Amino acid sequence: MIYEWRHFTPRSTDLTSIALQFYAPGLMVFCLAKVFVPVFYAIQDTKTPVKIALIAVALNFTMNVAFLLTWPLYLKHAGLALATVISEGFNGITLGFLIHRRLGSPGWSRIIASAAKSLAAAIGMGVSAVAVHAMLFRFGRSLGLVTKLNEVQSVLLSILCALVVYIGLALWFRCPELKDVWEALHKRRKRAPGELAVNSEG
């Protein structure tokens, strides 16, 4: 919908989607370091996160070179994405292991249960997005919509539907993150008038 114009052909779209498929699992590991690193800072240990990060960088570089030399031409770019995901996963998992060894469990059972609920809701969201998109695209084509306009309406509406499905499933599974988000938004809304008053006085 966005990129496939002029010299960006359907083949280019296929290659981009391959890279995205390798890169997407990183969503589950890229955030780990941002959660675990402050724990080390809180216990006055700034060296360990740096050491682990340097090892992860070295691992990433090694895999980049190996994948570029050994993978087929049309997958080399995907290998770079996979190397990033693996190295970041190593970084986050290692930090979590060290925290567990030093401070005990941070509540792994609750974390895993919450992650499983979010994953289930995400799977439902993905399935609904694919199904609704196919239906909307066929419907738009039956109406005789221009191809690009049909792509826009089917993609945007399927995303909206998938979002509703995700929120519905998250409520059904009682995902605690929804409550946290709602409370954060509520506090921000209550704080906004006071902040505006201070800014206006300033």
Coordinates of N, CA and C in Angstrom, one line a residue:
M1 N 0.8 -1.2 0.0 CA 0.0 0.0 0.0 C 0.9 1.3 0.0
I2 N 1.9 1.3 0.8 CA 2.7 2.5 1.0 C 3.9 2.5 -0.1
Y3 N 4.6 1.4 -0.2 CA 5.8 1.5 -1.0 C 5.7 1.1 -2.4
E4 N 4.7 0.3 -2.8 CA 4.7 -0.3 -4.1 C 4.3 0.7 -5.2
W5 N 5.2 1.5 -5.6 CA 5.0 2.5 -6.6 C 6.2 2.4 -7.6
R6 N 6.0 2.7 -8.9 CA 7.0 2.8 -9.8 C 8.0 1.7 -9.8
H7 N 9.3 2.0 -9.3 CA 10.3 1.0 -9.4 C 10.2 0.0 -8.2
F8 N 9.4 0.3 -7.2 CA 9.2 -0.7 -6.1 C 8.1 -1.7 -6.5
T9 N 8.6 -2.8 -7.0 CA 7.7 -3.8 -7.6 C 7.1 -4.8 -6.6
P10 N 6.2 -5.7 -7.0 CA 5.7 -6.8 -6.1 C 6.9 -7.6 -5.6
R11 N 7.9 -7.8 -6.3 CA 9.1 -8.6 -5.9 C 9.8 -7.8 -4.7
S12 N 9.8 -6.5 -4.8 CA 10.4 -5.7 -3.7 C 9.5 -5.8 -2.5
T13 N 8.2 -5.9 -2.7 CA 7.3 -6.1 -1.5 C 7.6 -7.4 -0.8
D14 N 7.8 -8.5 -1.6 CA 8.0 -9.8 -1.1 C 9.3 -9.8 -0.3
L15 N 10.4 -9.2 -0.8 CA 11.7 -9.1 -0.1 C 11.5 -8.3 1.2
T16 N 10.8 -7.3 1.2 CA 10.6 -6.5 2.4 C 9.8 -7.2 3.4
S17 N 8.8 -8.0 3.0 CA 8.0 -8.7 3.9 C 8.8 -9.9 4.6
I18 N 9.8 -10.4 3.8 CA 10.6 -11.5 4.4 C 11.5 -10.9 5.5
A19 N 12.0 -9.7 5.3 CA 12.8 -9.0 6.3 C 12.0 -8.8 7.6
L20 N 10.7 -8.3 7.3 CA 9.8 -8.0 8.4 C 9.5 -9.3 9.2
Q21 N 9.3 -10.4 8.6 CA 9.0 -11.6 9.3 C 10.1 -12.1 10.2
F22 N 11.4 -11.8 9.8 CA 12.5 -12.2 10.6 C 12.7 -11.1 11.7
Y23 N 12.3 -9.9 11.5 CA 12.5 -8.8 12.4 C 11.4 -8.8 13.5
A24 N 10.2 -9.1 13.1 CA 9.1 -9.0 14.0 C 9.2 -9.7 15.3
P25 N 9.8 -10.9 15.4 CA 9.9 -11.5 16.8 C 10.8 -10.6 17.7
G26 N 11.5 -9.7 17.2 CA 12.3 -8.8 18.1 C 11.4 -8.0 19.0
L27 N 10.1 -7.8 18.6 CA 9.3 -7.0 19.5 C 9.2 -7.6 20.9
M28 N 9.4 -9.0 21.0 CA 9.3 -9.6 22.3 C 10.6 -9.5 23.1
V29 N 11.7 -9.1 22.4 CA 13.0 -9.1 23.2 C 13.6 -7.7 23.2
F30 N 13.3 -6.8 22.3 CA 13.9 -5.5 22.3 C 13.7 -4.7 23.6
C31 N 12.5 -5.0 24.2 CA 12.1 -4.2 25.4 C 12.8 -4.8 26.7
L32 N 13.4 -6.0 26.6 CA 13.9 -6.6 27.8 C 15.0 -5.8 28.5
A33 N 15.9 -5.3 27.7 CA 17.0 -4.5 28.2 C 16.5 -3.2 28.9
K34 N 15.5 -2.6 28.3 CA 15.0 -1.4 28.9 C 14.3 -1.6 30.3
V35 N 13.9 -2.8 30.5 CA 13.3 -3.2 31.8 C 14.3 -3.6 32.8
F36 N 15.3 -4.4 32.3 CA 16.3 -5.0 33.2 C 17.5 -4.1 33.6
V37 N 17.9 -3.3 32.6 CA 19.1 -2.5 32.9 C 18.9 -1.5 34.1
P38 N 17.7 -0.9 34.3 CA 17.6 0.0 35.4 C 17.7 -0.8 36.8
V39 N 17.4 -2.1 36.7 CA 17.6 -2.9 38.0 C 19.0 -2.9 38.4
F40 N 19.9 -3.1 37.4 CA 21.4 -3.0 37.8 C 21.8 -1.7 38.2
Y41 N 21.3 -0.6 37.6 CA 21.6 0.7 38.1 C 21.1 0.9 39.5
A42 N 20.0 0.4 39.9 CA 19.4 0.5 41.2 C 20.3 -0.1 42.3
I43 N 21.0 -1.2 41.9 CA 21.9 -1.9 42.8 C 23.3 -1.4 42.7
Q44 N 23.5 -0.3 42.0 CA 24.8 0.3 41.9 C 25.8 -0.5 41.0
D45 N 25.2 -1.2 40.1 CA 26.1 -2.0 39.2 C 25.9 -1.5 37.7
T46 N 26.8 -0.7 37.3 CA 26.7 -0.1 35.9 C 27.6 -0.9 34.9
K47 N 28.4 -1.7 35.5 CA 29.4 -2.4 34.6 C 28.8 -3.6 33.9
T48 N 28.0 -4.4 34.6 CA 27.4 -5.6 34.1 C 26.6 -5.4 32.8
P49 N 25.7 -4.4 32.8 CA 24.9 -4.2 31.6 C 25.8 -3.8 30.4
V50 N 26.8 -3.1 30.6 CA 27.7 -2.7 29.5 C 28.5 -3.9 29.0
K51 N 29.0 -4.7 29.9 CA 29.7 -5.9 29.5 C 28.8 -6.8 28.6
I52 N 27.6 -7.1 29.1 CA 26.7 -7.9 28.4 C 26.3 -7.3 27.0
A53 N 26.1 -6.0 27.0 CA 25.8 -5.3 25.7 C 26.9 -5.4 24.7
L54 N 28.2 -5.3 25.2 CA 29.3 -5.5 24.3 C 29.4 -6.9 23.7
I55 N 29.1 -7.9 24.5 CA 29.1 -9.2 24.0 C 28.0 -9.4 23.0
A56 N 26.9 -8.8 23.2 CA 25.8 -8.8 22.3 C 26.1 -8.2 21.0
V57 N 26.8 -7.1 21.0 CA 27.3 -6.4 19.8 C 28.2 -7.3 19.0
A58 N 29.2 -7.9 19.7 CA 30.1 -8.8 19.1 C 29.4 -10.0 18.4
L59 N 28.4 -10.5 19.2 CA 27.6 -11.6 18.6 C 26.8 -11.2 17.4
N60 N 26.3 -10.0 17.4 CA 25.5 -9.4 16.3 C 26.4 -9.3 15.1
F61 N 27.6 -8.7 15.3 CA 28.6 -8.5 14.2 C 29.0 -9.9 13.6
T62 N 29.3 -10.9 14.4 CA 29.7 -12.2 13.9 C 28.6 -12.8 13.1
M63 N 27.4 -12.8 13.6 CA 26.3 -13.4 12.8 C 26.0 -12.6 11.6
N64 N 26.1 -11.3 11.6 CA 25.9 -10.5 10.3 C 26.9 -11.0 9.2
V65 N 28.2 -11.1 9.6 CA 29.2 -11.6 8.6 C 28.9 -13.0 8.2
A66 N 28.5 -13.9 9.1 CA 28.3 -15.3 8.8 C 27.0 -15.4 7.9
F67 N 26.0 -14.7 8.2 CA 24.8 -14.7 7.4 C 25.0 -14.2 6.0
L68 N 25.7 -13.1 5.9 CA 26.0 -12.4 4.6 C 26.8 -13.4 3.7
L69 N 27.7 -14.1 4.3 CA 28.6 -15.0 3.5 C 27.9 -16.4 3.1
T70 N 26.9 -16.8 3.9 CA 26.4 -18.1 3.7 C 24.9 -18.2 3.2
W71 N 24.2 -17.1 3.5 CA 22.7 -17.2 3.1 C 22.6 -16.8 1.6
P72 N 21.5 -17.3 1.0 CA 21.2 -16.9 -0.4 C 21.0 -15.4 -0.6
L73 N 21.2 -15.0 -1.8 CA 21.2 -13.5 -2.0 C 19.9 -12.9 -1.6
Y74 N 18.8 -13.5 -1.9 CA 17.5 -12.9 -1.5 C 17.1 -13.0 0.0
L75 N 18.0 -13.6 0.8 CA 17.8 -13.7 2.2 C 18.8 -13.0 3.0
K76 N 19.9 -12.5 2.4 CA 20.9 -11.9 3.2 C 20.4 -10.7 4.1
H77 N 19.5 -9.9 3.5 CA 19.0 -8.8 4.3 C 18.2 -9.3 5.5
A78 N 17.5 -10.4 5.3 CA 16.7 -11.0 6.4 C 17.7 -11.5 7.5
G79 N 18.8 -12.0 7.1 CA 19.8 -12.5 8.0 C 20.3 -11.4 8.9
L80 N 20.4 -10.2 8.4 CA 20.8 -9.1 9.3 C 19.8 -8.8 10.3
A81 N 18.5 -8.9 9.9 CA 17.4 -8.7 10.9 C 17.4 -9.8 11.9
L82 N 17.6 -11.0 11.5 CA 17.6 -12.1 12.5 C 18.8 -12.0 13.4
A83 N 19.9 -11.6 13.0 CA 21.1 -11.4 13.8 C 20.8 -10.4 14.9
T84 N 20.1 -9.3 14.6 CA 19.7 -8.3 15.6 C 18.8 -8.9 16.6
V85 N 17.8 -9.6 16.2 CA 16.9 -10.2 17.1 C 17.6 -11.2 18.1
I86 N 18.4 -12.1 17.5 CA 19.1 -13.0 18.4 C 20.0 -12.4 19.4
S87 N 20.8 -11.4 18.9 CA 21.7 -10.7 19.8 C 21.0 -9.9 20.9
E88 N 19.9 -9.3 20.6 CA 19.1 -8.6 21.6 C 18.4 -9.6 22.5
G89 N 18.0 -10.7 22.0 CA 17.5 -11.7 22.9 C 18.5 -12.2 23.9
F90 N 19.7 -12.5 23.4 CA 20.8 -12.9 24.3 C 21.0 -11.8 25.4
N91 N 21.0 -10.6 25.0 CA 21.2 -9.5 25.9 C 20.2 -9.5 27.0
G92 N 18.9 -9.5 26.6 CA 17.8 -9.4 27.6 C 17.7 -10.6 28.5
I93 N 17.8 -11.8 27.9 CA 17.7 -13.1 28.6 C 18.9 -13.2 29.6
T94 N 20.1 -12.8 29.2 CA 21.2 -12.9 30.1 C 21.0 -11.9 31.3
L95 N 20.6 -10.7 31.0 CA 20.3 -9.8 32.1 C 19.3 -10.3 33.1
G96 N 18.2 -10.9 32.5 CA 17.2 -11.5 33.4 C 17.7 -12.6 34.2
F97 N 18.5 -13.4 33.6 CA 19.1 -14.6 34.4 C 20.0 -14.1 35.6
L98 N 20.8 -13.0 35.3 CA 21.6 -12.5 36.4 C 20.8 -11.8 37.5
I99 N 19.7 -11.2 37.1 CA 18.9 -10.6 38.1 C 18.3 -11.6 39.0
H100 N 17.8 -12.7 38.3 CA 17.2 -13.8 39.1 C 18.2 -14.4 40.1
R101 N 19.5 -14.6 39.6 CA 20.5 -15.2 40.4 C 20.9 -14.3 41.6
R102 N 20.9 -13.0 41.4 CA 21.3 -12.1 42.4 C 20.2 -11.7 43.4
L103 N 19.0 -11.5 42.9 CA 17.9 -10.9 43.7 C 16.7 -11.8 43.9
G104 N 16.8 -13.0 43.2 CA 15.6 -13.9 43.3 C 14.6 -13.6 42.2
S105 N 13.6 -14.4 42.2 CA 12.6 -14.3 41.1 C 11.8 -12.9 41.2
P106 N 11.7 -12.2 40.1 CA 10.9 -11.0 40.1 C 9.4 -11.2 39.9
G107 N 9.1 -12.5 39.9 CA 7.7 -12.9 39.7 C 7.5 -13.5 38.3
W108 N 8.4 -14.4 38.0 CA 8.3 -15.0 36.6 C 7.0 -15.6 36.2
S109 N 6.3 -16.2 37.2 CA 5.1 -16.9 36.9 C 4.0 -15.9 36.5
R110 N 3.9 -14.8 37.2 CA 3.0 -13.7 36.8 C 3.4 -13.1 35.4
I111 N 4.7 -12.9 35.2 CA 5.1 -12.3 34.0 C 4.8 -13.2 32.8
I112 N 5.1 -14.5 33.0 CA 4.8 -15.5 31.9 C 3.3 -15.6 31.6
A113 N 2.5 -15.6 32.7 CA 1.0 -15.7 32.5 C 0.5 -14.4 31.8
S114 N 1.0 -13.3 32.1 CA 0.6 -12.0 31.5 C 1.0 -12.0 30.0
A115 N 2.3 -12.5 29.7 CA 2.8 -12.5 28.4 C 1.9 -13.5 27.5
A116 N 1.5 -14.6 28.1 CA 0.7 -15.6 27.4 C -0.6 -15.0 27.0
K117 N -1.2 -14.3 27.9 CA -2.5 -13.6 27.6 C -2.4 -12.6 26.5
S118 N -1.3 -11.8 26.5 CA -1.1 -10.9 25.5 C -0.8 -11.5 24.2
L119 N -0.1 -12.6 24.2 CA 0.2 -13.4 23.0 C -1.0 -14.0 22.4
A120 N -1.9 -14.5 23.2 CA -3.2 -15.1 22.7 C -4.0 -14.0 22.1
A121 N -4.1 -12.8 22.7 CA -4.8 -11.7 22.2 C -4.2 -11.2 20.9
A122 N -2.9 -11.2 20.8 CA -2.2 -10.8 19.5 C -2.5 -11.8 18.4
I123 N -2.5 -13.1 18.7 CA -2.8 -14.1 17.7 C -4.3 -13.9 17.2
G124 N -5.2 -13.7 18.1 CA -6.6 -13.4 17.6 C -6.6 -12.1 16.8
M125 N -5.9 -11.1 17.2 CA -5.8 -9.9 16.4 C -5.3 -10.1 15.0
G126 N -4.2 -10.9 14.9 CA -3.6 -11.2 13.6 C -4.5 -12.0 12.7
V127 N -5.2 -13.0 13.3 CA -6.1 -13.8 12.5 C -7.2 -13.0 11.9
S128 N -7.8 -12.1 12.8 CA -8.9 -11.3 12.4 C -8.5 -10.3 11.3
A129 N -7.2 -9.8 11.5 CA -6.7 -8.8 10.5 C -6.6 -9.4 9.1
V130 N -6.1 -10.6 9.0 CA -5.9 -11.3 7.8 C -7.3 -11.6 7.1
A131 N -8.2 -12.1 7.9 CA -9.5 -12.6 7.4 C -10.3 -11.3 6.9
V132 N -10.3 -10.3 7.8 CA -11.1 -9.1 7.4 C -10.5 -8.4 6.2
H133 N -9.1 -8.4 6.1 CA -8.5 -7.7 5.0 C -8.8 -8.4 3.7
A134 N -8.8 -9.7 3.7 CA -9.1 -10.5 2.5 C -10.6 -10.2 2.1
M135 N -11.5 -10.2 3.0 CA -12.9 -9.9 2.7 C -13.1 -8.5 2.2
L136 N -12.5 -7.5 2.8 CA -12.6 -6.1 2.4 C -12.0 -5.9 1.0
F137 N -10.9 -6.5 0.8 CA -10.3 -6.4 -0.5 C -11.1 -6.9 -1.6
R138 N -11.7 -8.1 -1.4 CA -12.6 -8.7 -2.4 C -13.8 -7.8 -2.6
F139 N -14.3 -7.3 -1.5 CA -15.5 -6.4 -1.6 C -15.2 -5.1 -2.4
G140 N -14.0 -4.5 -2.1 CA -13.7 -3.3 -2.8 C -13.5 -3.6 -4.3
R141 N -12.9 -4.7 -4.6 CA -12.7 -5.1 -6.0 C -14.0 -5.3 -6.7
S142 N -15.0 -5.9 -6.0 CA -16.3 -6.1 -6.6 C -17.0 -4.7 -6.9
L143 N -16.6 -3.7 -6.1 CA -17.2 -2.4 -6.3 C -16.5 -1.6 -7.5
G144 N -15.4 -2.2 -7.9 CA -14.6 -1.5 -9.0 C -13.7 -0.4 -8.5
L145 N -13.3 -0.5 -7.3 CA -12.4 0.6 -6.7 C -11.0 0.5 -7.4
V146 N -10.4 1.6 -7.6 CA -9.0 1.6 -8.1 C -8.1 0.8 -7.1
T147 N -7.1 0.1 -7.7 CA -6.3 -0.8 -6.9 C -5.7 -0.2 -5.6
K148 N -5.1 1.0 -5.8 CA -4.5 1.6 -4.7 C -5.5 2.0 -3.6
L149 N -6.6 2.6 -4.0 CA -7.7 3.0 -3.1 C -8.2 1.8 -2.4
N150 N -8.4 0.6 -3.1 CA -8.8 -0.6 -2.5 C -7.9 -1.1 -1.5
E151 N -6.6 -1.0 -1.8 CA -5.5 -1.4 -0.8 C -5.7 -0.5 0.5
V152 N -5.8 0.8 0.3 CA -5.9 1.7 1.5 C -7.1 1.4 2.4
Q153 N -8.3 1.2 1.8 CA -9.5 1.0 2.6 C -9.4 -0.4 3.3
S154 N -8.9 -1.4 2.5 CA -8.9 -2.7 3.1 C -7.9 -2.8 4.3
V155 N -6.7 -2.2 4.1 CA -5.7 -2.2 5.1 C -6.1 -1.4 6.4
L156 N -6.6 -0.2 6.2 CA -6.9 0.6 7.3 C -8.1 0.1 8.1
L157 N -9.1 -0.4 7.4 CA -10.3 -0.9 8.1 C -10.0 -2.2 8.8
S158 N -9.1 -3.1 8.2 CA -8.7 -4.3 8.9 C -7.9 -4.1 10.1
I159 N -7.1 -3.0 10.1 CA -6.3 -2.6 11.3 C -7.2 -2.2 12.4
L160 N -8.2 -1.4 12.0 CA -9.2 -0.9 13.0 C -9.9 -2.1 13.6
C161 N -10.4 -3.0 12.8 CA -11.1 -4.2 13.3 C -10.2 -5.0 14.2
A162 N -8.9 -5.2 13.8 CA -8.0 -6.0 14.6 C -7.7 -5.4 15.9
L163 N -7.7 -4.0 16.0 CA -7.5 -3.3 17.2 C -8.7 -3.6 18.2
V164 N -9.9 -3.5 17.6 CA -11.1 -3.8 18.5 C -11.0 -5.2 19.0
V165 N -10.6 -6.2 18.1 CA -10.5 -7.6 18.5 C -9.5 -7.7 19.7
Y166 N -8.4 -7.1 19.5 CA -7.3 -7.2 20.5 C -7.8 -6.7 21.9
I167 N -8.4 -5.5 21.9 CA -8.9 -4.9 23.1 C -10.0 -5.8 23.7
G168 N -10.9 -6.4 22.9 CA -11.9 -7.2 23.4 C -11.3 -8.5 24.0
L169 N -10.3 -9.1 23.3 CA -9.7 -10.3 23.9 C -8.9 -10.0 25.2
A170 N -8.2 -8.8 25.2 CA -7.5 -8.5 26.4 C -8.4 -8.3 27.6
L171 N -9.6 -7.7 27.3 CA -10.6 -7.5 28.4 C -11.1 -8.9 28.8
W172 N -11.3 -9.8 27.9 CA -11.8 -11.1 28.2 C -10.8 -11.9 29.0
F173 N -9.5 -11.8 28.6 CA -8.4 -12.5 29.3 C -8.0 -11.8 30.6
R174 N -8.5 -10.6 30.8 CA -8.2 -9.8 32.0 C -6.7 -9.5 32.0
C175 N -6.2 -9.0 30.9 CA -4.8 -8.6 30.9 C -4.6 -7.4 31.8
P176 N -3.6 -7.5 32.8 CA -3.4 -6.4 33.7 C -2.9 -5.1 33.1
E177 N -2.3 -5.2 31.9 CA -1.7 -4.0 31.2 C -2.8 -3.0 30.8
L178 N -4.0 -3.5 30.5 CA -5.1 -2.6 30.2 C -5.4 -1.7 31.3
K179 N -5.4 -2.3 32.5 CA -5.7 -1.5 33.7 C -4.6 -0.4 33.9
D180 N -3.4 -0.8 33.7 CA -2.3 0.1 33.9 C -2.4 1.3 32.9
V181 N -2.7 0.9 31.6 CA -2.8 2.0 30.6 C -4.0 2.9 30.9
W182 N -5.1 2.4 31.3 CA -6.2 3.2 31.7 C -5.9 4.1 32.8
E183 N -5.3 3.6 33.9 CA -4.9 4.4 35.0 C -4.0 5.5 34.6
A184 N -3.0 5.2 33.8 CA -2.0 6.2 33.3 C -2.7 7.3 32.5
L185 N -3.6 7.0 31.7 CA -4.4 8.0 30.9 C -5.3 8.8 31.8
H186 N -5.9 8.2 32.8 CA -6.7 8.9 33.7 C -6.0 9.9 34.5
K187 N -4.8 9.5 35.0 CA -3.9 10.4 35.8 C -3.5 11.6 34.9
R188 N -3.1 11.3 33.7 CA -2.6 12.3 32.8 C -3.7 13.3 32.5
R189 N -5.0 12.8 32.3 CA -6.1 13.7 32.1 C -6.4 14.6 33.3
K190 N -6.3 14.0 34.5 CA -6.5 14.8 35.7 C -5.4 15.8 35.9
R191 N -4.2 15.5 35.5 CA -3.1 16.4 35.7 C -3.0 17.5 34.7
A192 N -3.6 17.3 33.6 CA -3.5 18.3 32.5 C -3.9 19.7 32.8
P193 N -5.1 19.9 33.4 CA -5.6 21.3 33.7 C -4.6 22.0 34.6
G194 N -4.1 21.4 35.6 CA -3.1 22.0 36.5 C -1.8 22.4 35.8
E195 N -1.4 21.5 34.9 CA -0.2 21.8 34.2 C -0.4 23.0 33.3
L196 N -1.6 23.1 32.7 CA -1.9 24.2 31.8 C -1.9 25.5 32.6
A197 N -2.5 25.4 33.8 CA -2.5 26.6 34.6 C -1.1 27.1 35.0
V198 N -0.2 26.2 35.3 CA 1.2 26.5 35.7 C 1.9 27.1 34.5
N199 N 1.7 26.5 33.3 CA 2.3 27.0 32.1 C 1.8 28.4 31.7
S200 N 0.5 28.6 31.9 CA -0.1 29.9 31.6 C 0.5 31.0 32.5
E201 N 0.6 30.7 33.8 CA 1.2 31.6 34.8 C 2.6 31.9 34.4
G202 N 3.4 30.9 34.0 CA 4.7 31.1 33.6 C 4.8 32.0 32.4

